[in-house]
Short mmCIF file of C-alpha atoms and ligand atoms in Angstrom, two decimals:
data_model
loop_
_atom_site.label_atom_id
_atom_site.label_comp_id
_atom_site.label_asym_id
_atom_site.label_seq_id
_atom_site.Cartn_x
_atom_site.Cartn_y
_atom_site.Cartn_z
CA MET A 1311 -72.02 -42.25 -30.10
CA ALA A 1312 -69.98 -44.85 -29.53
CA GLY A 1313 -68.26 -44.86 -26.08
CA GLY A 1314 -68.85 -40.75 -25.42
CA THR A 1315 -71.15 -39.92 -22.68
CA PHE A 1316 -73.01 -37.13 -24.16
CA ALA A 1317 -76.65 -37.19 -23.88
CA THR A 1318 -78.25 -36.95 -27.13
CA GLN A 1319 -82.08 -36.33 -28.48
CA GLY A 1320 -82.85 -37.08 -31.58
CA SER A 1321 -79.61 -37.49 -33.88
CA HIS A 1322 -77.69 -34.06 -32.29
CA PRO A 1323 -76.72 -34.29 -29.04
CA ARG A 1324 -78.23 -30.72 -27.04
CA HIS A 1325 -77.04 -29.18 -23.96
CA ALA A 1326 -78.56 -27.56 -21.04
CA ALA A 1327 -76.76 -24.20 -20.57
CA ASP A 1328 -76.81 -23.94 -24.55
CA GLY A 1329 -78.98 -21.12 -25.00
CA ALA A 1330 -77.45 -18.76 -22.63
CA ILE A 1331 -76.43 -15.21 -23.50
CA THR A 1332 -75.50 -13.05 -20.87
CA GLY A 1333 -74.41 -9.53 -21.32
CA SER A 1334 -70.87 -10.04 -21.22
CA VAL A 1335 -70.71 -12.37 -24.03
CA VAL A 1336 -72.25 -10.15 -26.11
CA ILE A 1337 -69.74 -7.30 -24.96
CA ILE A 1338 -66.76 -9.21 -25.06
CA CYS A 1339 -67.80 -10.94 -28.61
CA ILE A 1340 -68.74 -7.16 -29.96
CA VAL A 1341 -64.78 -6.21 -29.21
CA ALA A 1342 -63.64 -9.47 -31.19
CA ALA A 1343 -65.77 -8.86 -33.69
CA SER A 1344 -64.74 -4.98 -34.03
CA ALA A 1345 -61.39 -6.87 -36.01
CA GLY A 1346 -64.06 -7.01 -38.81
CA LEU A 1347 -64.70 -3.78 -38.57
CA ILE A 1348 -60.81 -2.53 -39.47
CA PHE A 1349 -60.78 -5.39 -42.21
CA GLY A 1350 -64.00 -4.19 -43.90
CA TYR A 1351 -62.71 -0.92 -43.40
CA ASP A 1352 -59.75 -1.51 -45.93
CA VAL A 1353 -61.79 -3.32 -48.25
CA GLY A 1354 -64.07 -0.64 -48.73
CA ILE A 1355 -61.46 2.25 -48.81
CA SER A 1356 -59.28 1.11 -51.45
CA GLY A 1357 -61.90 1.07 -54.24
CA GLY A 1358 -63.14 4.53 -53.51
CA ILE A 1359 -59.82 6.33 -53.05
CA THR A 1360 -58.33 4.60 -56.20
CA ALA A 1361 -61.49 6.50 -58.12
CA MET A 1362 -60.31 10.00 -56.41
CA PRO A 1363 -58.09 11.91 -59.50
CA PRO A 1364 -56.44 14.19 -56.64
CA PHE A 1365 -55.18 10.26 -55.10
CA LEU A 1366 -54.59 8.83 -58.96
CA GLU A 1367 -52.47 11.87 -60.17
CA LYS A 1368 -50.22 11.56 -57.02
CA PHE A 1369 -49.61 8.48 -56.88
CA PHE A 1370 -51.27 6.42 -60.21
CA PRO A 1371 -50.56 9.56 -63.28
CA SER A 1372 -51.60 6.85 -66.08
CA ILE A 1373 -54.63 6.45 -65.54
CA PRO A 1374 -55.92 10.06 -65.43
CA LYS A 1375 -54.32 10.46 -68.63
CA LYS A 1376 -55.97 7.02 -70.50
CA MET A 1377 -59.21 8.30 -68.79
CA ALA A 1378 -58.80 11.71 -70.66
CA GLU A 1379 -58.39 9.83 -74.21
CA ALA A 1380 -61.11 10.22 -76.55
CA LYS A 1381 -62.03 6.81 -77.20
CA PRO A 1382 -60.79 4.94 -74.25
CA ASN A 1383 -61.64 1.18 -74.08
CA GLN A 1384 -63.74 0.49 -70.55
CA TYR A 1385 -62.50 -2.61 -70.22
CA CYS A 1386 -58.89 -1.56 -69.95
CA ILE A 1387 -58.82 2.24 -68.25
CA PHE A 1388 -57.84 1.14 -64.84
CA ASP A 1389 -55.26 -1.80 -65.84
CA SER A 1390 -51.99 -0.47 -64.11
CA GLN A 1391 -49.97 -3.05 -62.03
CA ALA A 1392 -49.21 -0.19 -59.52
CA LEU A 1393 -52.79 0.15 -58.69
CA THR A 1394 -53.09 -3.31 -58.39
CA ALA A 1395 -50.41 -3.90 -56.14
CA PHE A 1396 -51.16 -0.99 -54.15
CA THR A 1397 -54.55 -2.85 -53.49
CA SER A 1398 -53.36 -6.57 -53.43
CA SER A 1399 -50.20 -5.60 -50.99
CA LEU A 1400 -52.99 -5.79 -47.70
CA TYR A 1401 -53.33 -9.80 -48.52
CA ILE A 1402 -50.05 -10.75 -49.15
CA SER A 1403 -48.52 -9.51 -45.92
CA GLY A 1404 -51.77 -10.58 -44.43
CA LEU A 1405 -51.20 -14.11 -45.52
CA VAL A 1406 -47.32 -14.20 -44.00
CA SER A 1407 -48.86 -12.96 -40.71
CA SER A 1408 -52.13 -14.80 -40.57
CA LEU A 1409 -49.72 -18.23 -40.62
CA ILE A 1410 -47.41 -16.74 -37.57
CA ALA A 1411 -50.18 -15.50 -35.71
CA GLY A 1412 -51.46 -19.55 -35.83
CA ARG A 1413 -48.15 -20.76 -34.13
CA VAL A 1414 -47.60 -17.71 -31.39
CA THR A 1415 -51.65 -17.39 -30.31
CA THR A 1416 -50.30 -20.66 -28.29
CA THR A 1417 -47.99 -18.38 -26.35
CA THR A 1418 -50.13 -15.14 -26.29
CA GLY A 1419 -53.47 -16.33 -26.41
CA ARG A 1420 -56.41 -14.96 -28.96
CA ARG A 1421 -56.59 -11.91 -27.14
CA GLY A 1422 -52.89 -11.34 -27.28
CA ILE A 1423 -52.86 -11.99 -30.90
CA LEU A 1424 -55.74 -9.36 -31.14
CA ILE A 1425 -53.67 -6.69 -29.34
CA ILE A 1426 -50.80 -6.62 -31.05
CA GLY A 1427 -52.59 -6.60 -34.50
CA GLY A 1428 -54.64 -3.84 -33.51
CA ILE A 1429 -51.17 -1.85 -32.31
CA ILE A 1430 -49.34 -3.07 -36.16
CA PHE A 1431 -52.52 -1.77 -37.82
CA MET A 1432 -52.48 1.53 -36.14
CA ILE A 1433 -48.82 2.28 -37.30
CA GLY A 1434 -49.70 0.81 -41.08
CA THR A 1435 -52.93 3.56 -40.66
CA LEU A 1436 -50.48 6.49 -40.03
CA LEU A 1437 -48.06 5.57 -42.69
CA GLY A 1438 -50.40 5.88 -45.34
CA VAL A 1439 -52.17 9.11 -43.77
CA VAL A 1440 -48.86 10.83 -44.12
CA ALA A 1441 -47.51 8.89 -47.36
CA VAL A 1442 -45.51 11.62 -49.95
CA ASN A 1443 -44.64 8.34 -52.28
CA LEU A 1444 -45.96 5.21 -53.90
CA ALA A 1445 -43.26 3.58 -51.48
CA MET A 1446 -44.71 4.72 -48.07
CA LEU A 1447 -48.27 3.90 -49.59
CA ILE A 1448 -47.41 0.63 -49.94
CA LEU A 1449 -45.23 0.35 -47.18
CA GLY A 1450 -48.34 1.56 -44.37
CA ARG A 1451 -50.58 -1.02 -46.90
CA LEU A 1452 -48.32 -3.88 -46.07
CA LEU A 1453 -48.43 -3.33 -42.12
CA LEU A 1454 -52.60 -3.25 -42.45
CA GLY A 1455 -52.26 -6.58 -43.95
CA PHE A 1456 -49.77 -7.55 -41.35
CA GLY A 1457 -52.07 -6.44 -38.46
CA VAL A 1458 -55.20 -7.83 -40.52
CA GLY A 1459 -53.78 -11.03 -40.76
CA PHE A 1460 -53.16 -11.28 -36.85
CA THR A 1461 -57.04 -10.07 -35.97
CA ASN A 1462 -58.43 -12.24 -38.74
CA GLN A 1463 -56.80 -15.39 -37.23
CA ALA A 1464 -58.18 -14.43 -33.66
CA ALA A 1465 -61.21 -12.95 -33.69
CA PRO A 1466 -63.49 -15.69 -35.56
CA ILE A 1467 -62.02 -18.33 -33.13
CA TYR A 1468 -62.33 -16.11 -30.09
CA ILE A 1469 -66.22 -15.54 -30.84
CA THR A 1470 -66.52 -19.15 -31.79
CA GLU A 1471 -64.80 -20.34 -28.29
CA MET A 1472 -67.02 -17.98 -26.27
CA ALA A 1473 -70.42 -17.99 -27.97
CA PRO A 1474 -73.05 -20.16 -26.26
CA PRO A 1475 -73.21 -23.15 -28.97
CA LYS A 1476 -76.80 -22.99 -29.58
CA TRP A 1477 -75.90 -19.41 -31.20
CA ARG A 1478 -72.29 -20.10 -32.05
CA GLY A 1479 -73.62 -19.54 -35.91
CA ALA A 1480 -75.09 -16.09 -35.09
CA PHE A 1481 -72.34 -15.00 -33.23
CA THR A 1482 -69.48 -15.63 -35.47
CA THR A 1483 -71.77 -14.03 -37.87
CA ALA A 1484 -70.86 -10.55 -35.94
CA PHE A 1485 -67.68 -10.88 -37.31
CA GLN A 1486 -69.06 -10.85 -40.80
CA SER A 1487 -71.64 -8.02 -39.99
CA PHE A 1488 -68.43 -5.73 -38.60
CA LEU A 1489 -66.74 -6.28 -41.83
CA GLY A 1490 -69.84 -5.12 -44.26
CA GLY A 1491 -70.35 -2.40 -41.43
CA GLY A 1492 -66.60 -1.04 -41.74
CA ALA A 1493 -66.74 -1.32 -45.85
CA LEU A 1494 -69.90 0.41 -45.88
CA LEU A 1495 -68.55 3.29 -43.60
CA ALA A 1496 -65.28 3.28 -45.55
CA THR A 1497 -67.49 4.13 -48.57
CA ILE A 1498 -69.39 6.71 -46.85
CA ILE A 1499 -66.21 8.54 -45.84
CA ASN A 1500 -64.76 8.10 -49.42
CA TRP A 1501 -67.67 10.00 -50.49
CA PHE A 1502 -67.28 13.06 -48.12
CA ALA A 1503 -63.93 12.42 -48.11
CA SER A 1504 -64.19 12.67 -52.25
CA LYS A 1505 -65.33 16.81 -51.59
CA MET A 1506 -62.81 17.35 -49.44
CA GLY A 1507 -59.99 18.13 -52.24
CA GLU A 1508 -56.23 17.66 -52.50
CA ASN A 1509 -56.00 15.56 -48.92
CA GLY A 1510 -59.43 13.87 -48.89
CA TRP A 1511 -57.66 10.33 -49.73
CA ARG A 1512 -55.79 11.07 -46.32
CA PHE A 1513 -58.80 11.15 -44.37
CA SER A 1514 -59.80 8.40 -45.58
CA LEU A 1515 -57.23 6.42 -44.81
CA GLY A 1516 -56.89 7.98 -41.40
CA CYS A 1517 -59.96 7.05 -39.90
CA ALA A 1518 -59.26 3.14 -40.36
CA GLY A 1519 -57.38 4.58 -36.74
CA ILE A 1520 -60.58 4.73 -34.99
CA PRO A 1521 -62.06 1.46 -35.33
CA ALA A 1522 -58.24 -0.04 -34.61
CA ILE A 1523 -58.37 2.22 -31.27
CA ILE A 1524 -61.51 0.78 -30.36
CA MET A 1525 -60.53 -2.80 -30.93
CA THR A 1526 -56.96 -2.57 -29.09
CA VAL A 1527 -58.12 -0.56 -26.54
CA GLY A 1528 -61.09 -2.89 -26.02
CA ALA A 1529 -59.33 -5.84 -26.20
CA PHE A 1530 -57.36 -5.18 -22.83
CA PHE A 1531 -60.65 -5.34 -20.97
CA ILE A 1532 -61.84 -8.70 -22.12
CA PRO A 1533 -61.16 -11.85 -20.54
CA ASP A 1534 -58.95 -14.66 -22.75
CA THR A 1535 -61.11 -17.81 -23.81
CA PRO A 1536 -61.47 -20.51 -21.26
CA SER A 1537 -59.91 -22.45 -24.16
CA SER A 1538 -56.67 -20.68 -24.51
CA LEU A 1539 -56.47 -20.28 -20.90
CA ILE A 1540 -56.61 -23.91 -20.33
CA GLN A 1541 -53.99 -24.63 -23.36
CA ARG A 1542 -51.73 -22.32 -21.32
CA GLY A 1543 -52.01 -23.81 -17.96
CA GLN A 1544 -54.18 -20.96 -16.61
CA LEU A 1545 -56.90 -22.76 -15.28
CA GLN A 1546 -58.22 -20.30 -12.50
CA LYS A 1547 -58.67 -17.70 -15.39
CA ALA A 1548 -60.34 -20.01 -17.59
CA ARG A 1549 -63.03 -20.52 -14.64
CA GLN A 1550 -62.88 -16.65 -14.50
CA SER A 1551 -63.50 -16.37 -18.29
CA LEU A 1552 -66.16 -18.93 -18.14
CA ASN A 1553 -68.04 -17.78 -15.32
CA GLN A 1554 -68.06 -14.03 -16.43
CA VAL A 1555 -69.94 -15.06 -20.20
CA ARG A 1556 -71.66 -17.88 -18.90
CA GLY A 1557 -73.35 -15.54 -16.04
CA VAL A 1558 -72.59 -16.34 -12.24
CA ASP A 1559 -75.97 -18.11 -11.83
CA SER A 1560 -75.08 -21.37 -14.52
CA ASP A 1561 -73.42 -24.05 -13.53
CA THR A 1562 -69.94 -23.78 -15.18
CA GLU A 1563 -68.06 -26.66 -13.67
CA ALA A 1564 -69.44 -29.22 -16.31
CA GLU A 1565 -67.97 -27.09 -19.00
CA LEU A 1566 -64.72 -26.27 -17.46
CA ASN A 1567 -64.01 -30.08 -16.83
CA ASN A 1568 -65.15 -30.90 -20.61
CA LEU A 1569 -62.60 -28.60 -21.75
CA ILE A 1570 -60.13 -29.14 -19.50
CA ASN A 1571 -60.79 -33.12 -20.61
CA TYR A 1572 -60.71 -32.11 -24.26
CA HIS A 1573 -57.67 -30.22 -23.86
CA GLU A 1574 -55.49 -33.20 -22.11
CA ALA A 1575 -56.96 -35.52 -24.94
CA ALA A 1576 -55.32 -32.91 -27.61
CA LYS A 1577 -52.41 -31.76 -25.63
CA ALA A 1578 -49.72 -33.73 -27.37
CA ALA A 1579 -50.98 -32.80 -30.88
CA THR A 1580 -51.41 -29.32 -29.76
CA LYS A 1581 -47.15 -28.97 -29.87
CA GLN A 1582 -46.76 -28.96 -33.29
CA PRO A 1583 -50.08 -27.86 -34.92
CA TYR A 1584 -48.61 -27.45 -38.69
CA LYS A 1585 -47.49 -31.19 -38.60
CA THR A 1586 -50.23 -32.27 -36.74
CA ILE A 1587 -52.98 -30.99 -39.29
CA PHE A 1588 -51.47 -32.89 -42.23
CA GLN A 1589 -52.20 -36.37 -40.74
CA ARG A 1590 -54.41 -38.71 -42.36
CA LYS A 1591 -57.48 -38.36 -39.77
CA TYR A 1592 -57.43 -34.32 -40.14
CA ARG A 1593 -57.57 -34.25 -44.05
CA PRO A 1594 -61.45 -33.30 -44.02
CA HIS A 1595 -60.89 -30.43 -41.82
CA LEU A 1596 -57.91 -29.26 -43.47
CA VAL A 1597 -59.53 -29.73 -46.94
CA MET A 1598 -62.48 -27.55 -45.45
CA THR A 1599 -60.37 -24.91 -43.84
CA ALA A 1600 -58.28 -24.43 -47.32
CA ALA A 1601 -61.10 -24.96 -49.95
CA ILE A 1602 -64.12 -22.39 -47.93
CA PRO A 1603 -61.95 -19.29 -48.06
CA SER A 1604 -60.66 -19.88 -51.71
CA PHE A 1605 -64.02 -20.66 -53.10
CA GLN A 1606 -65.18 -17.50 -51.00
CA GLN A 1607 -63.04 -15.45 -53.56
CA LEU A 1608 -63.55 -17.38 -56.57
CA THR A 1609 -67.03 -16.00 -55.88
CA GLY A 1610 -66.04 -13.05 -57.42
CA ILE A 1611 -66.94 -10.50 -54.21
CA ASN A 1612 -63.59 -8.59 -54.37
CA ILE A 1613 -64.56 -7.12 -57.94
CA VAL A 1614 -67.52 -6.29 -56.61
CA ALA A 1615 -66.03 -4.66 -53.12
CA PHE A 1616 -62.68 -2.96 -54.39
CA TYR A 1617 -63.54 -2.09 -58.09
CA ALA A 1618 -67.52 -1.34 -57.67
CA PRO A 1619 -66.77 2.44 -58.09
CA VAL A 1620 -63.98 1.96 -60.51
CA LEU A 1621 -66.55 -0.92 -62.39
CA PHE A 1622 -69.35 2.04 -61.99
CA ARG A 1623 -66.97 4.64 -64.02
CA SER A 1624 -66.44 2.07 -66.52
CA VAL A 1625 -70.59 1.73 -67.10
CA GLY A 1626 -70.38 5.49 -67.62
CA LEU A 1627 -71.56 6.88 -64.05
CA SER A 1628 -69.57 9.81 -62.31
CA LEU A 1629 -67.30 9.92 -59.98
CA ASN A 1630 -70.29 11.03 -57.47
CA GLY A 1631 -72.48 8.37 -58.99
CA SER A 1632 -69.96 5.59 -58.63
CA LEU A 1633 -69.62 6.13 -54.90
CA VAL A 1634 -73.21 6.27 -53.70
CA GLY A 1635 -73.49 3.24 -56.06
CA ALA A 1636 -70.61 1.51 -53.74
CA ILE A 1637 -72.38 3.39 -50.82
CA ILE A 1638 -75.76 1.07 -52.07
CA LEU A 1639 -73.78 -2.00 -53.03
CA ASN A 1640 -71.97 -2.43 -49.40
CA PHE A 1641 -75.34 -1.68 -47.68
CA ILE A 1642 -76.70 -4.39 -49.04
CA ASN A 1643 -74.16 -6.45 -48.10
CA PHE A 1644 -74.36 -5.38 -44.41
CA SER A 1645 -78.02 -5.83 -44.39
CA SER A 1646 -78.16 -9.26 -45.64
CA THR A 1647 -75.55 -10.64 -43.41
CA PHE A 1648 -78.15 -9.88 -40.60
CA VAL A 1649 -80.32 -12.59 -42.54
CA SER A 1650 -77.44 -14.42 -42.14
CA ALA A 1651 -77.44 -14.28 -38.53
CA TYR A 1652 -81.19 -14.85 -38.06
CA SER A 1653 -81.09 -18.43 -40.45
CA VAL A 1654 -77.96 -20.01 -39.62
CA ASP A 1655 -78.45 -21.69 -36.41
CA ARG A 1656 -81.98 -21.96 -37.15
CA PHE A 1657 -82.08 -23.34 -41.11
CA GLY A 1658 -77.94 -24.66 -41.10
CA ARG A 1659 -75.06 -23.46 -42.98
CA ARG A 1660 -75.72 -25.38 -46.11
CA LEU A 1661 -79.09 -24.32 -47.19
CA LEU A 1662 -77.38 -20.93 -47.02
CA PHE A 1663 -74.39 -21.78 -49.25
CA LEU A 1664 -76.88 -23.67 -51.70
CA GLU A 1665 -79.47 -21.14 -52.52
CA ALA A 1666 -77.26 -17.91 -52.08
CA GLY A 1667 -74.74 -20.25 -54.98
CA VAL A 1668 -78.03 -20.35 -57.47
CA GLN A 1669 -78.55 -16.81 -56.78
CA ILE A 1670 -74.87 -15.87 -57.43
CA ILE A 1671 -74.66 -17.70 -60.50
CA LEU A 1672 -77.53 -16.19 -62.23
CA CYS A 1673 -76.89 -12.74 -61.39
CA GLN A 1674 -73.07 -13.27 -62.95
CA LEU A 1675 -74.54 -15.05 -66.19
CA VAL A 1676 -76.95 -12.02 -66.76
CA LEU A 1677 -73.71 -9.55 -66.37
CA ALA A 1678 -72.22 -11.10 -68.56
CA TYR A 1679 -74.65 -11.02 -71.08
CA ILE A 1680 -75.27 -7.23 -70.50
CA PHE A 1681 -71.89 -6.55 -70.74
CA SER A 1682 -71.37 -8.43 -73.78
CA ALA A 1683 -74.36 -7.03 -75.04
CA GLU A 1684 -73.30 -3.10 -74.52
CA LEU A 1685 -69.65 -3.17 -74.74
CA GLY A 1686 -69.13 -5.69 -77.23
CA THR A 1687 -65.48 -7.00 -77.00
CA ALA A 1688 -63.87 -3.52 -78.35
CA GLY A 1689 -64.81 -2.13 -75.51
CA THR A 1690 -65.45 1.51 -76.89
CA SER A 1691 -69.18 1.97 -76.89
CA SER A 1692 -70.87 2.76 -73.63
CA PHE A 1693 -73.79 1.80 -71.70
CA SER A 1694 -77.30 3.24 -71.54
CA LYS A 1695 -78.37 4.49 -68.33
CA GLY A 1696 -80.78 1.73 -68.01
CA SER A 1697 -78.02 -0.97 -68.43
CA ALA A 1698 -75.85 0.86 -65.91
CA ILE A 1699 -78.46 0.51 -63.39
CA LEU A 1700 -78.99 -2.94 -64.14
CA VAL A 1701 -75.35 -3.54 -63.43
CA LEU A 1702 -75.74 -1.87 -60.13
CA VAL A 1703 -79.06 -3.97 -59.29
CA LEU A 1704 -77.40 -7.23 -59.88
CA MET A 1705 -73.97 -6.51 -58.29
CA CYS A 1706 -76.59 -5.79 -55.21
CA ILE A 1707 -78.27 -9.08 -55.59
CA ILE A 1708 -74.82 -11.06 -55.71
CA SER A 1709 -73.71 -8.85 -52.83
CA ALA A 1710 -76.84 -9.80 -50.66
CA GLY A 1711 -76.15 -13.61 -51.67
CA PHE A 1712 -72.54 -13.27 -50.51
CA GLY A 1713 -73.64 -11.47 -47.00
CA TRP A 1714 -75.56 -14.67 -45.96
CA SER A 1715 -73.80 -17.03 -47.08
CA TRP A 1716 -70.19 -17.04 -48.16
CA GLY A 1717 -69.05 -14.26 -46.19
CA PRO A 1718 -70.21 -14.98 -42.84
CA LEU A 1719 -69.86 -18.91 -43.35
CA THR A 1720 -66.58 -18.72 -44.48
CA TRP A 1721 -65.77 -17.34 -40.89
CA ILE A 1722 -67.92 -19.60 -39.24
CA VAL A 1723 -67.24 -22.82 -40.58
CA PRO A 1724 -63.70 -23.35 -40.09
CA SER A 1725 -63.32 -21.78 -36.74
CA GLU A 1726 -66.16 -24.58 -35.60
CA ILE A 1727 -65.16 -27.73 -37.50
CA LEU A 1728 -61.20 -27.82 -36.65
CA PRO A 1729 -60.49 -29.79 -32.98
CA LEU A 1730 -58.75 -27.70 -30.25
CA GLU A 1731 -55.27 -28.92 -31.17
CA VAL A 1732 -55.38 -27.91 -34.87
CA ARG A 1733 -57.54 -24.70 -33.94
CA PRO A 1734 -55.01 -22.04 -34.32
CA ALA A 1735 -52.73 -23.87 -37.64
CA GLY A 1736 -56.12 -24.74 -39.28
CA GLN A 1737 -57.28 -20.82 -38.91
CA GLY A 1738 -53.94 -19.89 -39.68
CA ILE A 1739 -54.24 -21.59 -42.72
CA CYS A 1740 -57.83 -20.65 -43.48
CA ILE A 1741 -56.90 -16.90 -43.26
CA ALA A 1742 -53.95 -17.58 -45.60
CA SER A 1743 -55.90 -19.17 -48.21
CA ASN A 1744 -57.72 -16.25 -48.38
CA PHE A 1745 -55.66 -13.73 -48.34
CA LEU A 1746 -53.76 -16.07 -51.22
CA LEU A 1747 -56.47 -15.82 -53.55
CA THR A 1748 -57.50 -12.47 -52.50
CA PHE A 1749 -54.47 -11.34 -53.15
CA ILE A 1750 -53.89 -13.55 -56.85
CA LEU A 1751 -57.70 -12.53 -58.05
CA SER A 1752 -56.79 -8.71 -57.20
CA GLN A 1753 -53.88 -8.76 -58.47
CA VAL A 1754 -55.22 -10.08 -61.94
CA PHE A 1755 -58.57 -8.88 -61.94
CA LEU A 1756 -58.25 -5.63 -63.78
CA SER A 1757 -56.35 -7.27 -66.54
CA ILE A 1758 -58.48 -10.02 -66.99
CA LEU A 1759 -61.29 -7.86 -67.22
CA CYS A 1760 -59.09 -6.16 -69.87
CA LYS A 1761 -58.44 -9.36 -71.99
CA MET A 1762 -61.42 -11.55 -71.17
CA LYS A 1763 -63.84 -8.83 -71.02
CA TYR A 1764 -67.41 -9.70 -70.10
CA GLY A 1765 -65.86 -13.60 -70.06
CA VAL A 1766 -64.55 -12.68 -66.81
CA PHE A 1767 -68.53 -12.74 -65.14
CA LEU A 1768 -68.52 -16.13 -66.86
CA PHE A 1769 -65.14 -17.11 -65.39
CA TYR A 1770 -66.90 -16.35 -61.71
CA ALA A 1771 -69.95 -18.16 -62.59
CA GLY A 1772 -68.38 -21.38 -63.28
CA TRP A 1773 -65.91 -20.94 -59.75
CA VAL A 1774 -69.68 -20.71 -58.26
CA MET A 1775 -71.14 -23.86 -59.62
CA ILE A 1776 -68.33 -25.74 -58.68
CA MET A 1777 -68.21 -24.64 -55.08
CA THR A 1778 -72.01 -25.36 -54.76
CA VAL A 1779 -71.55 -28.89 -55.87
CA PHE A 1780 -68.77 -29.11 -53.54
CA VAL A 1781 -70.61 -27.85 -50.51
CA GLY A 1782 -73.74 -30.03 -51.60
CA LEU A 1783 -71.13 -33.22 -51.81
CA PHE A 1784 -68.98 -32.90 -48.68
CA LEU A 1785 -70.05 -30.10 -46.56
CA PRO A 1786 -71.75 -31.61 -43.58
CA GLU A 1787 -74.06 -29.47 -41.37
CA THR A 1788 -72.67 -28.22 -37.86
CA LYS A 1789 -75.46 -26.26 -36.60
CA GLY A 1790 -76.35 -26.34 -33.15
CA LEU A 1791 -73.18 -29.01 -32.39
CA HIS A 1792 -71.04 -28.50 -29.54
CA LEU A 1793 -66.97 -27.99 -30.43
CA GLN A 1794 -66.22 -30.75 -28.75
CA GLU A 1795 -68.30 -32.75 -30.25
CA MET A 1796 -67.89 -31.68 -34.24
CA ASN A 1797 -65.92 -35.03 -34.99
CA LYS A 1798 -69.13 -37.05 -35.33
CA ILE A 1799 -70.18 -35.20 -38.47
CA TRP A 1800 -67.22 -36.49 -40.15
CA GLN A 1801 -68.01 -40.30 -38.90
CA ASP A 1802 -71.27 -39.55 -40.36
CA HIS A 1803 -70.50 -38.77 -43.66
CA TRP A 1804 -70.59 -40.75 -46.53
CA PHE A 1805 -66.99 -39.54 -48.01
CA TRP A 1806 -65.56 -38.34 -45.01
CA TYR A 1807 -66.07 -41.19 -42.56
CA ARG A 1808 -62.97 -43.60 -44.00
CA PHE A 1809 -60.27 -40.54 -42.85
CA VAL A 1810 -61.66 -40.13 -39.20
CA GLU A 1811 -61.10 -42.16 -36.20
CA ASP A 1812 -63.61 -43.20 -33.53
CA PRO A 1813 -63.60 -39.88 -31.07
CA SER A 1814 -64.11 -41.94 -28.34
CA SER A 1815 -60.61 -43.16 -28.65
CA ASN A 1816 -59.43 -39.74 -28.40
CA TYR A 1817 -62.04 -38.22 -26.59
CA ALA A 1818 -63.32 -40.88 -23.66
CA ASN A 1819 -63.22 -38.62 -20.67
CA LEU A 1820 -65.37 -35.82 -22.32
CA THR A 1821 -68.28 -35.67 -19.97
CA GLU A 1822 -71.07 -33.24 -19.81
C1 BGC B 1085 -64.20 -11.64 -47.59
C2 BGC B 1085 -63.50 -10.42 -48.12
C3 BGC B 1085 -64.47 -9.21 -48.78
C4 BGC B 1085 -65.86 -9.21 -48.12
C5 BGC B 1085 -67.06 -8.20 -48.26
C6 BGC B 1085 -65.41 -11.45 -46.39
O1 BGC B 1085 -65.74 -11.88 -46.19
O2 BGC B 1085 -63.33 -12.33 -46.85
O3 BGC B 1085 -62.70 -10.76 -49.02
O4 BGC B 1085 -64.32 -8.40 -49.17
O5 BGC B 1085 -66.12 -10.20 -46.91
O6 BGC B 1085 -67.89 -7.92 -47.39
#
């Protein structure tokens, strides 16, 4: 590395303390990853409650009416703007708040953002539980979104900055595992709630408060990250935080000095983070932090996540069958994140992206075929039992592929490729792009299903093809590298090298 002082071994530099996993770092990361739990709970809860008759009758009475028709068009039963507004309102407020979080984190620190987000989320939960009309329900969901925008902006960066570099991928995957766990929990709670009668949905919404309390209270007891503390001039606290996560026996002074130098080099740029990230030398970072989270949504995962119970009902399963189907699906999604945690630092990010891309495309093509064969374009016939089960199996395979690739990697890759000076802004852009696409797609999905019919699966298969080629061509491997030496991946890249400057000019003082 020209002018740099890192010890290198082979093509990738490696460091002595890279592998140390202490009890503290595990606990600290668990608290941060709980932010995933509250997000996942929201993802999982909406699909189930929107399939519950008492909830639909109270807030969306047109849907039970359509279901009662003699020969309803299965593609269009759930095509209701109010219903989609309920699901997607969370993402519109999350979009705004993640951008705000990217700015205020420089003052509040990563931990402060987690706490503020958790408190707003709890207020939103309360409002949903006591909702007596659609306005209250949607306002509550907007507040949930506001909270989640904050916590999603902070948690992945928090974990990335705390984790030992060698296991950074596995640690940051915890965010997605908790997310998947939250969604799974939500579907199980929905199943119980569906048996509780009139107000079961209130119970479902209220349970979101439990993980939120755990995360928010836990956040008071964890330190902020060394990088964030250095950024705010709190050197002594940064040293304590580093000692706490790396363990008393390890020599943290070198890592601390390295972070301080890195911060000094990045200082000027940190003042105007959103302006800075648009400079030419940050083009690869900007493109990746916007493209990866947008592509994640274009895998079509949220059709599966939000509308699985609704889709299962469309293919003729009972309410109970469709809620159980959603539990199975979420269980697979959750379990597959552990495959990712195991593989991501061993085999790298690219391999997971590429393999899962192929798997998802194939399943979507088969789904399109089954829907066209069973429902045709009129959508008035119904599915045979065998086909309904096949739909569930294919959705499970998609969910598994997503759970070990685009799911966790969307949180890992942007937070690790972003240099410190643009990290909060970049992460804000990452969440905002993700939420924007989630919002648009969840807003239009039920009506595209109604209009494009089985073509909706071809639509997503096309996108997964594009994004898989994109990763193959443009995303360099980041496994095992220190955050401070990421610039190297762009310098060595056949396309991106022309945008980045020699890092030695910026970060010449970094020593190990
Ligand atoms: C995505 C969500 C999705 C969830 C499913 C997350 O990574 O951002 O939109 O619903 O995974 O597990």
